[in-house]
Structures are given as C-alpha cells and as structure tokens.
XYZ file of C-alpha atoms in Angstrom:
448
model
C 16.693 21.144 -16.439
C 15.105 18.152 -18.149
C 18.216 15.876 -17.073
C 16.845 16.210 -13.479
C 13.551 14.807 -14.178
C 15.218 11.743 -15.722
C 17.632 11.631 -12.597
C 16.210 12.065 -9.447
C 18.446 13.364 -6.288
C 18.581 9.254 -5.107
C 19.691 11.084 -1.700
C 20.220 14.522 -0.039
C 17.024 16.067 1.215
C 15.143 12.525 -0.298
C 16.084 10.715 3.358
C 14.257 13.967 4.842
C 11.248 12.937 2.903
C 11.840 9.221 3.362
C 12.107 9.944 7.435
C 8.503 11.894 6.994
C 7.082 9.263 4.929
C 8.174 6.880 7.649
C 6.008 8.433 10.112
C 2.974 9.014 7.499
C 2.881 5.175 7.354
C 3.150 4.838 11.103
C 0.224 7.075 12.085
C -1.691 5.591 9.332
C -1.484 2.200 8.299
C -0.402 0.965 11.752
C -3.484 2.210 13.067
C -5.633 -0.006 11.027
C -3.450 -3.241 11.380
C -4.239 -2.436 15.269
C -7.617 -1.961 14.928
C -8.172 -5.580 15.673
C -8.241 -4.779 19.320
C -10.916 -2.472 18.993
C -13.028 -5.453 17.216
C -14.302 -7.289 20.030
C -14.518 -4.421 22.321
C -17.289 -2.696 19.474
C -18.734 -6.239 18.734
C -19.829 -6.626 22.472
C -20.664 -3.011 22.833
C -23.474 -2.854 19.891
C -23.929 -6.976 20.460
C -22.879 -7.432 16.334
C -22.167 -10.083 14.264
C -18.122 -10.764 13.206
C -19.616 -9.867 9.824
C -21.246 -6.831 10.883
C -18.221 -5.666 13.011
C -15.917 -6.471 10.390
C -17.784 -3.499 7.589
C -16.084 -0.901 9.931
C -12.656 -1.836 8.658
C -13.956 -2.842 5.069
C -15.398 0.521 5.162
C -12.175 2.140 5.836
C -9.557 -0.051 3.550
C -12.422 0.755 0.438
C -12.173 4.369 1.216
C -8.422 4.156 1.530
C -8.391 2.365 -1.802
C -10.958 4.683 -3.660
C -9.544 7.855 -2.340
C -5.993 7.373 -4.022
C -7.149 8.695 -7.293
C -8.339 11.637 -5.893
C -5.175 12.340 -3.411
C -2.898 11.552 -6.782
C -5.033 14.569 -8.912
C -4.426 16.665 -5.593
C -0.831 16.495 -5.637
C -0.639 17.199 -8.969
C -2.559 20.654 -8.188
C -1.661 21.458 -4.799
C 1.797 19.560 -4.125
C 2.303 16.036 -2.005
C 2.581 18.634 1.340
C -0.675 19.896 1.160
C -2.789 16.558 0.644
C -0.691 15.236 3.536
C -1.814 17.512 5.876
C -4.945 17.682 4.601
C -5.122 13.844 4.900
C -3.927 14.194 8.680
C -6.631 16.470 9.601
C -9.387 13.816 7.951
C -7.787 11.437 9.813
C -7.861 13.068 13.480
C -11.533 14.190 12.529
C -12.617 10.617 11.725
C -11.449 8.793 14.964
C -12.512 12.166 17.191
C -16.186 11.758 15.807
C -15.802 7.822 16.350
C -15.564 8.690 20.279
C -19.126 9.485 20.572
C -19.770 5.611 19.250
C -23.875 6.060 18.823
C -24.666 3.493 16.622
C -22.801 1.114 14.242
C -23.905 3.055 11.283
C -21.929 6.377 12.908
C -18.940 4.199 13.296
C -18.791 2.980 9.401
C -18.995 6.869 8.184
C -16.411 8.210 11.640
C -13.911 5.214 11.656
C -14.604 3.905 8.344
C -15.151 6.703 5.638
C -13.676 9.844 7.361
C -10.798 7.940 8.955
C -10.230 5.965 5.419
C -10.292 8.830 3.568
C -7.536 10.587 5.877
C -4.973 7.327 5.460
C -5.765 7.445 1.792
C -4.459 11.426 1.525
C -1.989 10.765 3.822
C -0.023 7.330 2.241
C -0.930 8.079 -1.200
C 1.547 11.051 -1.492
C 3.989 9.733 0.787
C 4.721 6.954 -1.253
C 4.195 8.612 -4.248
C 7.002 11.624 -3.410
C 9.654 9.159 -2.510
C 8.934 7.305 -5.731
C 10.088 10.892 -7.508
C 13.171 11.276 -5.138
C 14.559 8.266 -5.628
C 15.395 5.599 -8.812
C 18.520 3.592 -8.294
C 17.555 3.179 -4.422
C 13.726 2.935 -4.583
C 13.518 -0.541 -3.769
C 15.411 0.605 -0.678
C 13.759 4.245 0.050
C 10.196 2.397 -0.245
C 11.235 -0.679 1.646
C 12.498 1.762 4.342
C 9.417 4.145 4.393
C 6.992 0.687 4.388
C 8.443 -0.199 7.842
C 7.196 2.675 9.207
C 3.957 1.011 9.911
C 5.938 -2.113 11.131
C 7.735 -0.030 13.761
C 4.554 1.943 15.274
C 2.541 -1.001 15.390
C 5.134 -2.449 17.439
C 4.216 -0.648 20.341
C 0.923 0.493 19.399
C -0.483 -3.204 20.012
C 0.420 -2.810 23.980
C -0.382 1.104 23.924
C -3.501 0.900 22.501
C -4.361 -2.149 24.638
C -3.502 -0.101 27.517
C -5.589 3.280 26.258
C -8.847 0.724 26.122
C -8.160 -0.767 29.792
C -7.829 2.701 30.910
C -10.112 5.205 28.964
C -12.635 2.444 27.340
C -12.670 1.817 23.482
C -14.549 5.721 22.761
C -11.670 7.369 24.693
C -8.883 5.434 23.138
C -10.248 6.382 19.703
C -10.329 10.151 20.690
C -6.565 9.952 21.893
C -5.560 7.960 18.747
C -7.059 10.554 16.520
C -4.844 13.367 18.152
C -1.733 11.451 17.795
C -2.720 11.306 14.004
C -2.594 14.912 13.972
C 1.339 14.645 13.542
C 0.346 13.421 10.006
C 0.329 17.045 9.260
C 4.178 17.651 10.560
C 5.401 14.685 8.344
C 3.653 16.535 5.603
C 5.052 20.096 6.199
C 8.376 18.202 5.813
C 7.692 17.020 2.348
C 9.204 19.344 0.176
C 7.892 19.442 -3.249
C 10.414 18.103 -6.175
C 11.089 21.011 -8.453
C 11.685 18.578 -11.322
C 7.867 16.798 -10.531
C 6.881 20.140 -11.748
C 8.947 20.403 -14.802
C 8.107 17.055 -15.864
C 4.795 17.738 -15.834
C 5.209 20.795 -18.251
C 7.527 18.620 -20.599
C 4.823 16.357 -21.381
C 2.315 19.090 -21.975
C 4.564 20.634 -24.392
C 5.343 17.307 -26.139
C 1.754 16.280 -26.415
C 1.265 19.685 -28.118
C 1.817 20.769 -31.532
C 4.321 23.498 -31.727
C 2.084 25.588 -33.815
C -1.004 24.948 -30.915
C 1.145 26.765 -28.232
C -1.158 29.358 -27.794
C -4.545 26.871 -27.456
C -2.543 25.533 -24.838
C -2.328 28.199 -22.725
C -6.188 28.996 -23.277
C -6.630 25.247 -21.661
C -4.464 25.394 -18.648
C -2.777 23.062 -17.270
C -6.163 20.871 -16.333
C -5.901 18.611 -19.319
C -2.534 17.200 -18.787
C -3.060 17.024 -14.917
C -6.300 15.065 -15.642
C -4.240 12.827 -18.370
C -1.538 12.315 -15.885
C -3.233 11.389 -13.306
C -6.616 9.436 -14.618
C -4.796 7.832 -17.691
C -7.428 5.160 -18.363
C -5.797 4.250 -21.124
C -3.444 1.912 -18.788
C -6.345 -0.433 -18.864
C -5.629 -1.097 -22.054
C -2.074 -2.560 -21.153
C -2.264 -6.301 -20.181
C 0.480 -6.329 -17.768
C -1.270 -3.399 -15.541
C -4.659 -5.588 -15.828
C -2.857 -8.872 -14.449
C -0.868 -6.614 -11.803
C -4.101 -4.852 -10.894
C -6.210 -8.555 -10.632
C -3.219 -9.586 -8.677
C -3.876 -6.522 -6.339
C -7.531 -7.513 -5.812
C -6.945 -10.958 -4.847
C -3.994 -9.702 -2.175
C -6.057 -7.062 -0.654
C -9.133 -9.384 -0.051
C -6.411 -11.393 2.157
C -4.011 -8.676 3.634
C -6.269 -7.050 5.778
C -8.171 -10.322 7.259
C -5.376 -11.714 9.487
C -4.811 -8.573 11.690
C -8.604 -8.428 12.107
C -9.149 -12.026 13.254
C -5.857 -12.440 15.304
C -6.804 -11.142 18.162
C -10.425 -12.880 18.376
C -8.721 -15.840 17.577
C -6.367 -16.036 20.262
C -9.168 -14.834 22.971
C -11.057 -18.325 21.617
C -7.866 -20.189 22.150
C -7.965 -18.672 25.778
C -5.285 -16.468 25.628
C -5.215 -13.550 28.248
C -5.577 -10.147 26.919
C -2.381 -8.683 27.833
C -0.227 -11.694 25.680
C -2.612 -10.934 22.808
C -1.715 -7.492 22.669
C 2.086 -8.755 22.400
C 1.053 -11.035 19.511
C 0.488 -7.769 17.409
C 3.970 -6.275 18.432
C 5.565 -9.714 17.182
C 3.686 -9.328 14.035
C 5.181 -6.076 13.951
C 8.651 -6.520 14.771
C 9.122 -9.707 12.101
C 7.059 -7.395 9.295
C 9.819 -4.568 10.076
C 12.885 -6.947 9.641
C 11.034 -8.621 6.552
C 10.837 -4.844 5.176
C 14.218 -4.089 5.325
C 15.942 -7.597 4.484
C 14.122 -7.751 1.305
C 14.412 -4.137 0.293
C 18.084 -4.496 0.634
C 18.278 -7.770 -1.146
C 15.876 -6.144 -3.588
C 18.512 -3.453 -3.964
C 21.234 -5.487 -5.238
C 19.313 -6.318 -8.372
C 19.991 -9.824 -8.060
C 17.123 -10.940 -8.362
C 13.819 -9.652 -10.782
C 11.578 -7.869 -7.898
C 8.043 -9.753 -9.988
C 10.327 -13.273 -9.415
C 10.640 -12.022 -5.646
C 7.382 -10.906 -4.948
C 5.921 -14.253 -6.174
C 8.241 -15.905 -3.999
C 6.996 -13.762 -1.122
C 3.291 -14.378 -1.906
C 3.533 -17.888 -2.009
C 5.022 -18.273 1.440
C 2.654 -15.907 2.945
C -0.048 -18.114 1.877
C 1.771 -21.298 3.370
C 1.964 -19.338 6.773
C -1.441 -18.435 6.652
C -2.509 -21.829 6.177
C -0.423 -23.220 8.633
C -1.465 -20.604 11.417
C -4.629 -21.857 12.464
C -3.181 -24.960 13.269
C -1.932 -23.172 16.715
C -3.400 -24.648 19.330
C -1.264 -22.649 22.079
C 0.002 -18.737 22.945
C 3.613 -20.507 21.639
C 2.418 -21.898 18.301
C 0.287 -18.844 17.712
C 3.042 -16.625 18.337
C 5.529 -18.790 15.957
C 2.901 -19.040 12.856
C 2.293 -15.456 13.612
C 6.159 -14.701 13.097
C 6.233 -16.620 9.640
C 3.320 -14.632 8.487
C 4.459 -11.343 9.502
C 7.899 -11.664 8.090
C 6.834 -12.642 4.504
C 3.963 -10.041 4.715
C 6.818 -7.669 5.461
C 8.869 -9.011 2.505
C 5.758 -8.499 -0.227
C 5.041 -4.870 0.824
C 8.232 -3.851 0.465
C 8.691 -4.518 -3.014
C 4.870 -4.456 -4.280
C 5.071 -0.558 -5.126
C 8.119 -1.278 -6.547
C 7.106 -4.134 -9.145
C 4.281 -1.595 -10.020
C 6.435 1.172 -11.177
C 8.572 -1.314 -12.838
C 5.841 -2.950 -14.746
C 4.398 0.711 -15.999
C 7.460 2.696 -15.921
C 7.843 6.070 -13.722
C 6.077 8.574 -16.165
C 3.179 6.434 -15.880
C 3.842 5.776 -11.826
C 1.633 8.935 -10.453
C -1.470 7.532 -12.496
C -0.817 4.047 -12.487
C -0.484 4.153 -8.240
C -4.036 6.000 -8.227
C -5.620 3.608 -10.841
C -4.155 0.646 -8.972
C -5.428 1.485 -5.602
C -8.787 2.169 -6.732
C -9.144 -1.196 -8.419
C -8.027 -2.701 -5.556
C -10.384 -1.245 -3.330
C -12.694 -3.925 -4.439
C -10.839 -6.783 -2.956
C -10.097 -4.341 0.223
C -13.923 -3.724 0.312
C -15.454 -7.495 -0.148
C -12.223 -9.129 1.926
C -12.831 -8.304 5.516
C -16.685 -8.464 5.451
C -16.112 -12.224 3.281
C -14.183 -13.573 6.046
C -16.531 -12.584 8.483
C -19.197 -13.961 7.299
C -17.390 -17.452 6.755
C -16.611 -17.035 10.183
C -19.836 -16.184 11.194
C -21.124 -19.686 9.259
C -18.237 -22.161 10.395
C -18.190 -20.714 14.029
C -14.774 -20.525 13.750
C -12.245 -17.555 13.550
C -9.904 -20.348 11.847
C -11.536 -20.105 8.574
C -10.768 -16.744 8.117
C -7.268 -17.846 7.921
C -7.992 -20.332 5.639
C -9.998 -17.982 3.049
C -6.519 -15.327 3.084
C -4.399 -18.127 1.963
C -6.783 -19.506 -0.581
C -6.914 -16.200 -1.883
C -3.518 -15.428 -1.910
C -2.415 -18.853 -3.835
C -4.482 -17.530 -6.560
C -3.504 -14.417 -6.881
C -0.028 -15.649 -7.330
C -0.979 -17.369 -10.493
C -1.290 -13.364 -11.759
C 2.105 -12.629 -11.103
C 3.546 -15.804 -12.853
C 1.195 -15.144 -16.050
C 2.729 -11.368 -15.740
C 6.229 -12.083 -15.705
C 5.555 -14.995 -18.690
C 4.161 -11.818 -21.154
C 6.844 -9.374 -20.166
C 9.522 -12.346 -20.739
C 7.799 -12.919 -24.139
C 7.720 -9.084 -25.154
C 11.690 -8.778 -24.113
C 12.442 -12.113 -26.764
C 10.176 -10.484 -29.043
C 11.893 -7.059 -29.139
C 15.148 -8.608 -28.893
C 14.484 -10.317 -32.253
C 13.265 -7.434 -33.647
C 16.448 -5.819 -33.142
C 18.224 -8.356 -34.480
C 16.388 -7.923 -37.545
C 16.621 -4.429 -37.797
C 20.372 -4.540 -37.661
C 20.550 -7.514 -40.186
C 18.737 -5.789 -42.613
C 21.236 -2.771 -42.388
C 23.501 -1.994 -45.083
C 27.380 -3.042 -44.220
C 28.520 0.718 -44.257
C 26.038 1.680 -41.591
C 26.043 -1.698 -39.625
C 30.563 -0.811 -39.776
C 29.375 2.395 -38.354
C 27.078 1.052 -35.793
C 29.059 -0.737 -34.310
C 31.592 1.952 -34.266
C 29.341 4.156 -32.304
C-alpha cells in the first residue's frame, strides 16, 4: 500500500482530474484576469479614482491567497472534492450579490471578499489534487491545468464585453456567477486518491512512538492534520523563505497588467470592441506559453528553477516595452510577448515549489506560500493605481510591475545558488563517508 504513496498513478483517472481542474481554472482565474473589462464601468458608475476601484481586484486577490491555508486544511479533513464544490457556491454568491451594486464598499465585500474566497476554495484543491495524482508527469499535468484559465479567457474577453453591452455590468456579473456554478461539476469529478489518506496515516504512525498508540487514538486525527497543513517550521528553511519572497514580489506584478491593459487601450483611443480582443490575444499566447513550457520542463533538460528565472526576466522586459506602444498593432504585439512569457512562468512555478520543499510537505507549503504571497497581491494593484493617479498615465503601472519582477528574479538566483551549495556539500560528505569506510566494507558497498 505504501508503494502507492511514493508512486502516484501518473495517468489513468488522473487525466479526468486534470480536465476537471482545467475547467476550474477557467471559471476562477480567467474570470479574475478579464475583470479589467468591468474596471472602467464600475469606476464611472461610482465616480471613483483608479486606486479606489482597483481595491475590488486587490481584495479578491488577497482573499484568494489568504484562503489557501484554510482550503488546504479543509481538503485534508473533507476531501478536495467537497472544498471545490463549496468554492463554486461561494464564487456564484459573490457575483450574484455584486449584481445589486449598492456602493463601492458593497463591491469590496461581494465581488472582492466572497468571490476571492470562492476562487481560493476552488483553485487550491484543484492544483493540490493534480500534484498528488502525478509525479513524473507533474510538470506537464500542471501546465495543462493552468492553461485552463487561458482557454477560457480567450472567449471570456469578447463574451464579457458583449454581456456588459447587452445587460450592463450588473447583469453581466449575475450571468457570470451562474456560469461559475459549473465549478461544482468539476469538483464532483475529483475523486479522492486513496493513497493521500494512507500517506496521512503513515505520517501520524511514524511521528508517534510505538508505545503511545493509545494516546494517538485518544487525540484522533486532528494533530497530524494540523501539522500537515500548517507546518510553520517551513519558515525556518531558507529555501522556502527565498521562494516566498519571490512569490510576494511576483504577485505584486502579475495582476497589474490585466487590470490596466483595458484602460491603457482606451487612453490610446482604441475602440472598445478591439480592446476586448486584446484580452483574447493575451489568453491565446498565454495558453501556448504554458503548454510549450510544460512540455519542455517535462523533458528535464533544464532545471525548472533556471527556466523560471529566465521567464521572469523575459516578462519584466516585455512589461517595460509594452508602454512604448502607441497604436493597436504595437499594443497587440507587446501584449502577445507579455502573455507568452507569463504563461511559461505560471506553467512551472508550482512545480518549482514542489521541487523546493518536496511532496511530503507540498500541501502545507502550498497553503503557506499562498498565504505569504497574498501580501503582494493585496498591495500590488492599489500601489499601481496610486502611481497611475500620481503620474496621470496608465503606462506608469506597467513600469512598476516590470521593475518589481526584475527584483523578484534576484531572489530566484539566490535560491538556486543556495541549493547548489547544499548539493555540493552533501556530495562531499558522501565521499568522505565512503573514504572513511574500511576496505572490506567499501568493497561490499561497491558490489551492492
């Protein structure tokens, strides 16, 4: 039975789980990425500033990240399937209540907090269960799943624009909420993997001395669940801390371009219908980037952390160039470059996290990583909005995002150097141990 734990299926029903997670990604993150179409509508309706309106997206992103540890805990207790279904109901509720649109504070609570919690409760279990079903093909499986948001965003751009033109932004929110109920169907297809439960039991048995089996029964399963989900000891590992700092800086940048791309195109005098197609272009090249990078990472030719550092550098470069666009064609080209490199990054950043902490700690690390990264997602959009208000130009937001990503790449390089130093140290210690063995023992070791 334990062989199953160390060797995930790497296929079979796992591909059904991948398709389900693909759909969940599309109905959660793709909606968040195309919310920029609502930005100008809501800003004009409430006569608010860019910084004030951007708090809606900021609250959604922050709650999306902050809810990840809670979602991970609930997954261990109630299965991934149940948590995804609950997330679908919350996402629908957030959008449906946003339909009333009483004031900006109401939008913060509904399409901000409730929608963000729904996304968190859907996204986190979907990513987690795929990583449990796959090992050798994990990079490819994660890339396919993450591509779901691109596939859906490709159609959501023009579709959401049409909904807003036909039913207004409030009616569009209600219809989108109804569509998000399909998250529950995706969750229902996520059959729990028996080996995940067995792995939890094996951890609790290993951590409890043989003579204390009675006390373990008295405590029940609560303590191992808490240890597995909220392993704060990860904060003592320099590798995890460095990757978390990278995550904070990356989150500050990732959600800024989709938010300000639509207003920037309007400021250039581009027609609204063409602007919606910009989001489709972004989604299409994002999709290609994820699949291509996932396929390449699966070949194991390049270390995933090296690949991630390279893609982050290319994203920052494209963001610095994007504000130079002065017409639709140039804006579409620079948007395409940004979208492609963004897709390559998202395809592998969760795989890099698994490589950094190892699968036994992955669920705990994912929840904690999302919790820490939430600070970046919470601060990024309002900070960019404030810079835009001060500069009076939407281009300033893109420069801020690009500069922050350059800084984040430095922490990836530091992390890689730390890992290489530890690998060299372990290799040296292994050689010393072998050389210290007496000749007969060394002879037997060679023939094993």
